[in-house]
């Protein structure tokens, strides 16, 4: 039906006939001339229909988003009319034939970024026509091609794992599917292929990957969907650095092939403790040139108990954050920062404006300056590199709490003050705690998942001091987002049983839920490990989108609904009867 794509028409085709297909992006009738912007996935080209053309009458009836085929001759535009913003901006097509393939009803959306998300999702097939969405989805396709090329070249085998599987705890609720042939029994949709990819290693597959669809029944945010896509990688006979080096090389190749971007080599590395201490986050955004500084040693002696108490408590800290030029912030803005920190657990936020760094305590403006002596201030000033015009923010509380809320302030202030640097700043975060204590449940929870190996090889040593145990887990972080997480897995049954016990999973429950895994570990399971990358998040970062919904073809809303199809929906009673299910309103 066509000889070229609209975006391919350029000066190289001057004086040549072309036949194009696409949608009317815009139509202008200047009386004697009709100009049509003809759009397909490759771009837009200007079509001119002259009054003497046999196509003029057909062109007069066209409206936006009509689907058409146009035949004509490519002609150079006068140089004064060149449009450098368009690939076809130096030429136009003089139409000789205009064929209406399909008319369009009046459009229910503007086809611009001004459209609200609800109408965009309801008419997603129209929204996807927009160049922005076309770019996003085609970039995602390039991302997938680059991943496969990189891993295939390294001897990996792409394998599939079941979608209908067994319910297992992965940190969120499962989507359950009732069985028709096994009355009262349910499948679960996989939250990840975790156990099956471990079984592949036990089966001797050695190097596996899969671009896997996963499902989690959880409350949604901008970076969450009930169904999502991840790249799963697993390798046998490896240690942490083997997996990390492979993943790092792959992600570097993927960015090179997809975006023509060179990521640093090697990636910087921080332990979880270092990341929390310096950045207040286990996924720090290194584009923000701000960091937290512990000033405990400088305020431990002051009479200000808000500082002195945490400074003398081994489980707490006093952290300072310097904002260059921040002394110009108003009291209202400071109160807003305090309110923001409160969302993350802060009970208050102390501050000091450094009006004149050379004047010592006399150059400070702060409600807490009266509680400091020269020794305390000189120590704080040196530790934070405070200069005239700076603002210092302080948090004092339990170590993790203060690290978290000061880290959130670091990110907010970095954006508010325009300090976020351009570019890509990936890193590894390693040496995560094996467990975190859940006060509500009064038990340990796995920081990664129950199958992550601890750094100690002896189950008795782990059981003796689980609160201090570190894991062989690691995350890849990019510009403040965790894009990949993995670990070395437990490959001995006695260690797996010990971890289950610490997580409150007794032997009977472990056998019921994970008996097949515990059985498989008994038959010469090799040491193995892997990593999973969130492809929705990576595609969003590459596309410059804030929400992963803008890189997913048909996403759900924040209430897990598909506005296009009306899912989820009720089903006939006879279908429920077949499934042995009865609904309760």
Coordinates of C-alpha atoms in Angstrom, one line a residue:
X1 CA 0.0 0.0 0.0
X2 CA 2.9 2.4 0.5
X3 CA 6.4 2.9 -0.8
X4 CA 7.9 4.8 2.2
X5 CA 7.3 5.8 5.8
X6 CA 6.4 9.4 6.4
X7 CA 9.5 10.0 8.6
X8 CA 11.7 8.6 5.8
X9 CA 10.8 11.2 3.2
X10 CA 13.7 13.6 2.9
X11 CA 15.7 15.6 0.3
X12 CA 17.2 12.3 -1.0
X13 CA 13.8 11.5 -2.5
X14 CA 13.4 14.9 -4.3
X15 CA 11.5 14.7 -7.6
X16 CA 10.6 11.1 -6.9
X17 CA 7.1 9.6 -6.6
X18 CA 6.0 8.2 -3.2
X19 CA 2.9 6.6 -1.8
X20 CA 2.4 7.2 1.9
X21 CA -0.1 5.9 4.5
X22 CA -1.0 7.4 7.9
X23 CA -3.2 9.7 9.9
X24 CA -4.0 13.3 9.4
X25 CA -2.0 15.0 12.1
X26 CA -3.2 18.5 11.1
X27 CA -5.0 20.0 8.2
X28 CA -4.8 23.7 7.1
X29 CA -6.9 25.1 4.3
X30 CA -5.5 28.4 3.1
X31 CA -8.1 28.8 0.4
X32 CA -5.9 28.2 -2.6
X33 CA -3.8 25.5 -0.9
X34 CA -4.4 22.6 1.5
X35 CA -1.6 21.6 3.8
X36 CA -1.7 18.2 5.5
X37 CA 0.6 16.9 8.2
X38 CA 0.6 13.2 7.5
X39 CA 1.8 11.0 10.4
X40 CA 2.9 7.5 10.9
X41 CA 5.1 5.9 13.5
X42 CA 8.2 7.1 11.8
X43 CA 7.3 10.8 11.8
X44 CA 5.4 13.6 10.1
X45 CA 5.7 14.8 6.5
X46 CA 4.0 17.9 5.0
X47 CA 1.7 17.2 2.1
X48 CA 0.6 20.0 -0.2
X49 CA -2.6 19.7 -2.2
X50 CA -2.8 22.4 -5.0
X51 CA -6.1 23.7 -6.3
X52 CA -5.6 22.2 -9.8
X53 CA -4.8 18.7 -8.3
X54 CA -7.4 16.0 -8.9
X55 CA -7.0 15.2 -5.2
X56 CA -8.1 18.7 -4.0
X57 CA -11.8 17.7 -3.5
X58 CA -10.9 14.6 -1.5
X59 CA -8.4 16.6 0.6
X60 CA -11.1 19.2 1.5
X61 CA -13.1 16.5 3.3
X62 CA -10.3 15.3 5.5
X63 CA -10.3 15.9 9.3
X64 CA -7.8 15.2 12.1
X65 CA -7.0 11.4 12.6
X66 CA -8.6 10.4 9.3
X67 CA -6.7 7.4 8.0
X68 CA -5.5 8.0 4.5
X69 CA -3.2 7.0 1.6
X70 CA -1.6 9.8 -0.4
X71 CA 0.4 9.5 -3.6
X72 CA 2.5 12.3 -5.0
X73 CA 5.9 13.7 -5.8
X74 CA 8.6 14.9 -3.4
X75 CA 9.5 18.5 -3.8
X76 CA 12.2 20.6 -2.1
X77 CA 10.8 23.4 0.0
X78 CA 12.2 27.0 -0.4
X79 CA 15.1 27.3 2.0
X80 CA 13.3 30.0 4.0
X81 CA 10.6 27.4 4.8
X82 CA 12.9 24.6 6.0
X83 CA 11.9 23.1 9.4
X84 CA 15.0 21.7 11.1
X85 CA 12.9 20.2 13.8
X86 CA 11.5 17.6 11.3
X87 CA 13.5 14.9 9.6
X88 CA 11.3 15.7 6.5
X89 CA 11.5 19.4 7.1
X90 CA 13.3 20.4 3.9
X91 CA 10.8 18.7 1.6
X92 CA 7.1 18.4 1.0
X93 CA 4.9 16.0 -1.0
X94 CA 2.8 17.5 -3.8
X95 CA -0.3 15.3 -3.7
X96 CA -1.7 13.7 -6.8
X97 CA -4.0 11.2 -5.1
X98 CA -5.8 11.3 -1.8
X99 CA -7.6 8.1 -0.7
X100 CA -9.7 7.9 2.4
X101 CA -9.0 4.6 4.1
X102 CA -11.2 5.2 7.1
X103 CA -12.8 8.3 8.6
X104 CA -12.6 9.1 12.3
X105 CA -15.3 10.0 14.7
X106 CA -14.7 13.2 16.7
X107 CA -11.7 12.6 18.9
X108 CA -12.5 12.1 22.6
X109 CA -9.1 13.4 23.6
X110 CA -6.8 16.2 22.5
X111 CA -3.9 13.9 21.7
X112 CA -1.5 16.1 23.7
X113 CA 0.1 16.0 27.2
X114 CA -2.9 18.1 28.4
X115 CA -5.1 15.0 28.3
X116 CA -5.9 13.6 31.7
X117 CA -4.7 10.1 32.6
X118 CA -8.2 8.7 32.9
X119 CA -9.2 9.6 29.3
X120 CA -5.8 8.5 28.1
X121 CA -6.2 5.1 29.6
X122 CA -9.8 4.7 28.5
X123 CA -8.8 5.4 24.8
X124 CA -5.3 4.0 25.1
X125 CA -5.3 2.8 21.4
X126 CA -5.6 6.5 20.5
X127 CA -3.1 7.7 23.1
X128 CA -0.6 5.3 21.7
X129 CA -0.7 7.0 18.3
X130 CA 1.1 10.0 19.9
X131 CA 4.8 10.4 19.0
X132 CA 5.7 10.4 22.7
X133 CA 4.1 7.1 23.3
X134 CA 5.4 5.6 20.1
X135 CA 8.9 6.6 21.1
X136 CA 8.5 5.1 24.5
X137 CA 7.2 1.7 23.4
X138 CA 9.8 1.4 20.5
X139 CA 12.5 2.3 22.9
X140 CA 11.3 -0.5 25.2
X141 CA 11.5 -2.9 22.2
X142 CA 15.1 -1.8 21.6
X143 CA 15.8 -2.4 25.2
X144 CA 14.6 -6.0 25.0
X145 CA 16.6 -6.6 21.9
X146 CA 19.8 -5.3 23.5
X147 CA 19.3 -7.4 26.6
X148 CA 18.8 -10.6 24.6
X149 CA 21.8 -9.9 22.4
X150 CA 24.0 -9.3 25.4
X151 CA 23.0 -12.4 27.3
X152 CA 22.9 -14.7 24.3
X153 CA 26.4 -13.7 23.5
X154 CA 27.5 -14.7 27.0
X155 CA 26.1 -18.3 26.7
X156 CA 22.8 -17.8 28.5
X157 CA 19.7 -19.8 27.7
X158 CA 16.3 -18.1 27.6
X159 CA 13.9 -20.4 29.4
X160 CA 10.2 -20.1 30.5
X161 CA 8.7 -20.8 33.9
X162 CA 5.1 -21.5 34.8
X163 CA 2.5 -18.8 35.2
X164 CA 0.1 -21.0 37.1
X165 CA 2.0 -22.0 40.2
X166 CA 1.9 -22.4 44.0
X167 CA 1.2 -19.6 46.4
X168 CA 4.4 -18.6 48.3
X169 CA 5.3 -15.6 50.4
X170 CA 7.2 -13.0 48.5
X171 CA 6.3 -9.9 50.5
X172 CA 3.0 -9.1 48.8
X173 CA -0.4 -10.7 48.3
X174 CA -0.7 -13.3 45.5
X175 CA -3.3 -13.2 42.7
X176 CA -5.1 -16.5 43.1
X177 CA -6.7 -18.5 40.3
X178 CA -9.3 -21.2 41.3
X179 CA -8.9 -24.6 39.8
X180 CA -12.0 -26.0 38.0
X181 CA -10.7 -29.6 38.1
X182 CA -9.4 -29.6 41.6
X183 CA -12.3 -28.3 43.7
X184 CA -11.3 -25.9 46.5
X185 CA -7.7 -25.7 45.2
X186 CA -6.0 -22.5 43.9
X187 CA -3.1 -21.6 41.7
X188 CA -1.2 -18.4 42.3
X189 CA 0.2 -16.1 39.6
X190 CA 4.0 -15.7 40.2
X191 CA 5.4 -12.7 42.0
X192 CA 8.7 -13.7 40.5
X193 CA 10.2 -16.9 38.9
X194 CA 12.5 -17.1 42.0
X195 CA 12.1 -20.8 42.9
X196 CA 11.9 -22.1 39.4
X197 CA 15.1 -20.3 38.3
X198 CA 16.8 -21.8 41.3
X199 CA 15.5 -25.2 40.2
X200 CA 17.0 -24.6 36.8
X201 CA 20.4 -24.3 38.4
X202 CA 19.9 -27.5 40.3
X203 CA 19.0 -29.0 36.9
X204 CA 22.3 -28.0 35.4
X205 CA 21.1 -25.3 33.1
X206 CA 24.0 -23.2 34.4
X207 CA 23.1 -19.8 32.8
X208 CA 19.4 -18.8 32.5
X209 CA 17.5 -15.7 31.7
X210 CA 13.9 -14.8 31.1
X211 CA 12.0 -11.6 30.4
X212 CA 9.2 -12.6 32.8
X213 CA 5.7 -11.3 33.5
X214 CA 5.1 -11.1 37.3
X215 CA 2.0 -10.3 39.4
X216 CA 1.6 -8.7 42.8
X217 CA -1.7 -7.8 44.5
X218 CA -0.6 -4.7 46.3
X219 CA -1.5 -1.0 46.5
X220 CA -0.2 0.9 43.5
X221 CA 2.1 3.8 43.2
X222 CA 3.6 5.6 40.2
X223 CA 6.3 2.9 40.0
X224 CA 4.0 -0.1 40.8
X225 CA 1.6 -2.1 38.6
X226 CA -0.3 -5.4 39.5
X227 CA 1.4 -7.0 36.5
X228 CA 5.0 -6.0 35.6
X229 CA 7.9 -7.2 33.6
X230 CA 11.4 -8.1 35.0
X231 CA 14.5 -9.5 33.5
X232 CA 15.5 -12.6 35.5
X233 CA 19.0 -13.9 35.5
X234 CA 20.5 -16.9 37.4
X235 CA 23.9 -18.5 37.3
X236 CA 25.5 -21.6 38.8
X237 CA 28.9 -21.8 40.5
X238 CA 29.2 -18.1 41.2
X239 CA 30.0 -15.7 44.0
X240 CA 28.7 -12.1 44.4
X241 CA 31.2 -10.4 42.1
X242 CA 30.7 -12.9 39.3
X243 CA 27.0 -12.0 39.1
X244 CA 27.7 -8.3 39.6
X245 CA 30.4 -8.1 36.9
X246 CA 28.1 -9.9 34.5
X247 CA 25.1 -7.7 35.2
X248 CA 27.3 -4.6 35.1
X249 CA 28.7 -5.5 31.7
X250 CA 25.2 -6.3 30.4
X251 CA 23.6 -3.0 31.6
X252 CA 26.5 -1.0 30.1
X253 CA 26.0 -2.7 26.7
X254 CA 22.2 -2.2 26.9
X255 CA 22.6 1.5 27.6
X256 CA 25.1 1.8 24.8
X257 CA 22.9 0.0 22.3
X258 CA 19.6 1.6 23.3
X259 CA 20.6 5.2 24.1
X260 CA 24.1 5.5 22.8
X261 CA 25.1 6.3 26.4
X262 CA 28.3 5.2 28.1
X263 CA 27.9 4.3 31.8
X264 CA 31.0 4.5 34.0
X265 CA 33.2 1.5 34.4
X266 CA 33.5 0.1 37.0
X267 CA 30.4 1.2 38.9
X268 CA 31.0 2.7 42.3
X269 CA 30.1 0.5 45.3
X270 CA 28.7 1.3 48.7
X271 CA 27.7 -1.0 51.5
X272 CA 24.2 -0.6 52.8
X273 CA 25.5 0.9 56.0
X274 CA 27.6 3.5 54.0
X275 CA 24.7 4.4 51.8
X276 CA 22.4 5.0 54.7
X277 CA 25.1 6.9 56.7
X278 CA 26.0 9.2 53.9
X279 CA 22.9 9.5 51.8
X280 CA 20.0 8.3 54.1
X281 CA 18.9 5.9 51.4
X282 CA 19.7 2.4 50.2
X283 CA 19.0 3.7 46.7
X284 CA 20.9 7.0 46.7
X285 CA 20.7 9.5 43.8
X286 CA 24.4 10.4 43.2
X287 CA 23.4 13.2 40.9
X288 CA 22.6 15.3 44.0
X289 CA 25.9 16.6 45.4
X290 CA 24.7 16.7 49.0
X291 CA 25.4 14.2 51.8
X292 CA 24.7 13.6 55.4
X293 CA 27.4 14.1 58.0
X294 CA 27.3 12.6 61.5
X295 CA 28.2 15.2 64.1
X296 CA 27.8 13.2 67.3
X297 CA 31.3 13.7 68.5
X298 CA 30.9 17.5 68.3
X299 CA 27.6 17.7 70.2
X300 CA 27.9 14.9 72.7
X301 CA 29.0 17.3 75.4
X302 CA 26.4 20.1 74.9
X303 CA 23.5 20.7 77.3
X304 CA 21.0 20.5 74.5
X305 CA 19.4 17.1 75.2
X306 CA 17.8 16.8 71.8
X307 CA 21.4 16.5 70.5
X308 CA 23.3 15.1 73.4
X309 CA 20.9 12.2 74.0
X310 CA 21.2 10.7 70.5
X311 CA 24.9 11.6 70.3
X312 CA 25.7 9.5 73.3
X313 CA 23.4 6.6 72.2
X314 CA 25.2 3.9 70.1
X315 CA 21.9 3.1 68.4
X316 CA 21.2 6.8 67.4
X317 CA 22.9 9.6 65.6
X318 CA 22.9 13.4 65.0
X319 CA 23.1 14.0 61.3
X320 CA 23.7 17.3 59.5
X321 CA 22.9 18.3 55.9
X322 CA 24.5 21.3 54.4
X323 CA 22.5 23.2 51.7
X324 CA 24.8 25.6 49.8
X325 CA 23.2 29.0 49.6
X326 CA 20.3 27.8 51.7
X327 CA 20.4 30.7 54.2
X328 CA 18.0 32.6 51.9
X329 CA 15.2 30.2 52.7
X330 CA 12.3 31.7 54.5
X331 CA 10.9 30.5 57.8
X332 CA 7.8 29.3 56.0
X333 CA 10.1 27.2 53.7
X334 CA 11.9 25.8 56.7
X335 CA 8.6 24.9 58.3
X336 CA 7.6 23.1 55.1
X337 CA 10.9 21.1 55.3
X338 CA 10.1 20.2 58.9
X339 CA 6.6 19.0 57.9
X340 CA 8.1 17.0 55.0
X341 CA 10.6 15.3 57.3
X342 CA 7.7 14.5 59.7
X343 CA 6.2 12.2 57.0
X344 CA 9.3 10.0 57.3
X345 CA 9.4 9.9 61.1
X346 CA 11.0 13.1 62.2
X347 CA 9.7 14.7 65.4
X348 CA 11.4 18.0 64.7
X349 CA 14.0 19.6 62.5
X350 CA 16.7 21.9 63.8
X351 CA 18.5 24.4 61.5
X352 CA 21.3 26.9 61.4
X353 CA 21.7 29.8 58.9
X354 CA 25.4 30.6 58.5
X355 CA 25.3 34.3 57.8
X356 CA 29.0 34.9 58.5
X357 CA 31.2 31.9 58.8
X358 CA 34.2 33.9 60.0
X359 CA 32.3 35.4 62.9
X360 CA 31.9 32.0 64.7
X361 CA 28.8 31.7 66.9
X362 CA 28.0 35.3 66.4
X363 CA 27.5 34.8 62.6
X364 CA 24.8 32.2 63.1
X365 CA 21.0 32.6 63.0
X366 CA 19.2 29.7 64.7
X367 CA 17.0 28.9 67.6
X368 CA 19.6 26.3 68.8
X369 CA 22.7 28.5 68.5
X370 CA 22.4 29.4 72.2
X371 CA 22.9 25.8 73.1
X372 CA 26.2 25.5 71.3
X373 CA 29.7 26.5 72.5
X374 CA 32.7 27.3 70.3
X375 CA 34.0 23.8 70.4
X376 CA 30.7 22.3 69.2
X377 CA 30.3 24.9 66.4
X378 CA 33.9 24.6 65.2
X379 CA 33.5 20.9 65.0
X380 CA 30.2 21.1 63.1
X381 CA 31.6 23.8 60.8
X382 CA 34.6 21.7 59.9
X383 CA 32.6 18.4 59.5
X384 CA 30.1 20.0 57.2
X385 CA 32.4 22.5 55.4
X386 CA 29.9 25.2 56.2
X387 CA 30.4 28.6 54.5
X388 CA 28.7 31.9 54.6
X389 CA 25.2 31.8 53.1
X390 CA 24.7 28.1 53.8
X391 CA 21.9 26.4 55.7
X392 CA 22.5 23.4 58.0
X393 CA 19.6 21.1 58.7
X394 CA 19.9 18.7 61.7
X395 CA 18.1 15.4 62.6
X396 CA 18.6 13.6 65.9
X397 CA 16.9 10.3 66.6
X398 CA 17.3 6.5 66.3
X399 CA 19.9 5.7 63.7
X400 CA 17.7 4.3 60.9
X401 CA 14.9 6.8 61.5
X402 CA 17.1 9.9 61.3
X403 CA 19.0 8.5 58.4
X404 CA 15.7 7.9 56.5
X405 CA 14.1 11.3 57.1
X406 CA 17.3 13.2 56.5
X407 CA 17.8 11.2 53.3
X408 CA 14.4 12.2 52.1
X409 CA 15.2 15.9 52.9
X410 CA 18.4 15.5 50.9
X411 CA 16.5 14.5 47.8
X412 CA 13.8 17.1 48.2
X413 CA 16.2 19.9 48.8
X414 CA 18.4 18.8 45.9
X415 CA 15.4 19.2 43.6
X416 CA 14.1 22.3 45.2
X417 CA 17.5 24.1 44.9
X418 CA 18.1 22.9 41.3
X419 CA 21.2 20.9 42.3
X420 CA 20.4 17.7 40.5
X421 CA 23.1 17.1 37.9
X422 CA 22.5 15.8 34.4
X423 CA 23.5 12.3 33.4
X424 CA 23.5 8.7 34.6
X425 CA 24.9 7.8 38.0
X426 CA 24.7 4.1 38.7
X427 CA 26.2 2.2 41.6
X428 CA 26.1 -1.0 43.6
X429 CA 24.7 -1.2 47.1
X430 CA 25.9 -4.3 48.9
X431 CA 26.2 -6.0 52.3
X432 CA 22.5 -5.6 53.2
X433 CA 21.3 -6.8 56.6
X434 CA 20.0 -10.3 56.4
X435 CA 16.9 -9.5 58.4
X436 CA 14.9 -6.5 59.7
X437 CA 12.8 -6.7 62.8
X438 CA 9.1 -6.2 62.5
X439 CA 7.8 -4.7 65.7
X440 CA 4.2 -5.4 64.9
X441 CA 4.7 -9.0 64.1
X442 CA 7.4 -9.4 66.7
X443 CA 9.7 -11.4 64.3
X444 CA 12.4 -11.0 61.8
X445 CA 11.5 -10.3 58.1
X446 CA 13.9 -11.0 55.2
X447 CA 15.5 -7.8 53.8
X448 CA 15.6 -9.3 50.3
X449 CA 13.7 -12.7 50.3
X450 CA 13.9 -15.9 52.3
X451 CA 16.2 -17.6 49.8
X452 CA 19.1 -15.1 50.1
X453 CA 22.3 -16.6 51.6
X454 CA 23.9 -15.0 54.7
X455 CA 27.6 -14.1 54.7
X456 CA 28.2 -16.8 57.3
X457 CA 28.2 -20.4 56.0
X458 CA 27.3 -22.0 59.3
X459 CA 23.6 -22.2 60.3
X460 CA 24.5 -22.2 64.0
X461 CA 26.5 -19.0 63.7
X462 CA 23.5 -17.4 61.9
X463 CA 21.1 -18.5 64.6
X464 CA 23.4 -17.3 67.4
X465 CA 23.2 -13.6 66.2
X466 CA 20.6 -13.1 63.5
X467 CA 20.2 -9.4 64.2
X468 CA 23.7 -8.6 63.1
X469 CA 23.8 -11.0 60.2
X470 CA 24.6 -9.6 56.7
X471 CA 23.4 -11.1 53.5
X472 CA 25.0 -11.8 50.2
X473 CA 22.4 -9.5 48.6
X474 CA 23.1 -6.6 46.3
X475 CA 21.1 -3.9 44.4
X476 CA 22.0 -1.9 41.3
X477 CA 20.8 1.7 41.7
X478 CA 20.4 4.3 39.0
X479 CA 19.6 8.0 39.6
X480 CA 17.8 7.2 42.9
X481 CA 15.9 4.2 41.6
X482 CA 16.6 0.5 42.4
X483 CA 16.7 -1.0 38.9
X484 CA 18.0 -4.4 39.9
X485 CA 18.3 -6.6 43.0
X486 CA 19.8 -10.0 43.5
X487 CA 21.8 -12.3 45.8
X488 CA 23.7 -15.5 46.2
X489 CA 21.1 -18.1 47.1
X490 CA 21.0 -20.6 49.9
X491 CA 22.1 -24.0 48.4
X492 CA 22.1 -26.2 51.6
X493 CA 18.9 -27.5 53.2
X494 CA 20.0 -27.0 56.8
X495 CA 20.7 -23.3 56.1
X496 CA 17.4 -22.8 54.4
X497 CA 15.6 -24.5 57.3
X498 CA 17.4 -22.2 59.7
X499 CA 16.4 -19.1 57.8
X500 CA 12.8 -20.3 57.6
X501 CA 12.8 -20.7 61.4
X502 CA 14.1 -17.2 62.0
X503 CA 11.3 -15.9 59.8
X504 CA 8.7 -17.7 61.9
X505 CA 8.1 -20.4 59.3
X506 CA 8.0 -23.7 61.3
X507 CA 9.0 -27.0 59.7
X508 CA 5.4 -28.0 59.0
X509 CA 4.7 -24.8 57.2
X510 CA 8.0 -24.9 55.4
X511 CA 7.3 -28.4 54.1
X512 CA 3.8 -27.4 53.0
X513 CA 4.9 -24.3 51.1
X514 CA 8.5 -25.1 50.1
X515 CA 8.8 -28.9 50.4
X516 CA 9.7 -29.2 46.7
X517 CA 12.6 -26.7 47.2
X518 CA 13.9 -28.4 50.4
X519 CA 13.8 -31.7 48.6
X520 CA 15.7 -30.4 45.6
X521 CA 18.4 -28.9 47.9
X522 CA 19.2 -32.4 49.0
X523 CA 20.4 -33.6 45.6
X524 CA 23.7 -31.9 45.0
X525 CA 22.5 -28.3 44.5
X526 CA 25.4 -26.1 43.3
X527 CA 26.2 -22.7 44.7
X528 CA 24.2 -20.2 42.6
X529 CA 23.0 -16.7 42.5
X530 CA 21.4 -14.1 40.2
X531 CA 19.7 -10.8 39.8
X532 CA 16.4 -9.4 38.5
X533 CA 16.0 -6.1 36.8
X534 CA 12.7 -4.1 36.7
X535 CA 12.3 -3.4 33.0
X536 CA 9.3 -1.1 33.5
X537 CA 11.4 1.1 35.7
X538 CA 14.5 1.0 33.4
X539 CA 12.3 1.9 30.3
X540 CA 10.8 4.8 32.2
X541 CA 14.2 6.1 33.2
X542 CA 15.5 5.8 29.6
X543 CA 12.4 7.5 28.3
X544 CA 12.5 10.3 30.8
X545 CA 9.1 9.4 32.2
X546 CA 8.1 9.8 35.8
X547 CA 5.5 7.0 35.7
X548 CA 6.0 3.5 34.4
X549 CA 2.5 3.7 33.1
X550 CA 3.9 5.8 30.2
X551 CA 6.1 3.0 29.1
X552 CA 3.5 0.2 29.4
X553 CA 1.2 -0.3 26.4
X554 CA -2.0 -1.1 28.4
X555 CA -1.4 -0.3 32.1
X556 CA -3.8 -0.4 35.1
X557 CA -4.9 2.6 37.1
X558 CA -3.8 3.2 40.7
X559 CA -6.9 1.1 41.7
X560 CA -5.8 -1.8 39.5
X561 CA -8.5 -1.3 36.9
X562 CA -8.2 -1.4 33.1
X563 CA -10.3 1.5 31.9
X564 CA -10.1 0.3 28.3
X565 CA -11.6 -3.1 28.8
X566 CA -13.4 -2.6 32.1
X567 CA -11.4 -5.3 33.9
X568 CA -11.8 -6.6 36.6
X569 CA -15.5 -7.4 36.0
X570 CA -18.2 -9.7 37.2
X571 CA -18.6 -13.1 35.6
X572 CA -21.7 -15.2 35.1
X573 CA -22.9 -17.3 38.0
X574 CA -22.6 -20.6 36.1
X575 CA -18.9 -19.8 35.5
X576 CA -18.4 -19.3 39.2
X577 CA -20.2 -22.6 39.9
X578 CA -17.9 -24.4 37.5
X579 CA -15.0 -23.0 39.6
X580 CA -16.6 -24.0 42.9
X581 CA -16.6 -20.3 43.9
X582 CA -19.3 -18.2 45.5
X583 CA -19.1 -14.5 45.9
X584 CA -20.1 -12.7 49.1
X585 CA -21.3 -9.1 48.7

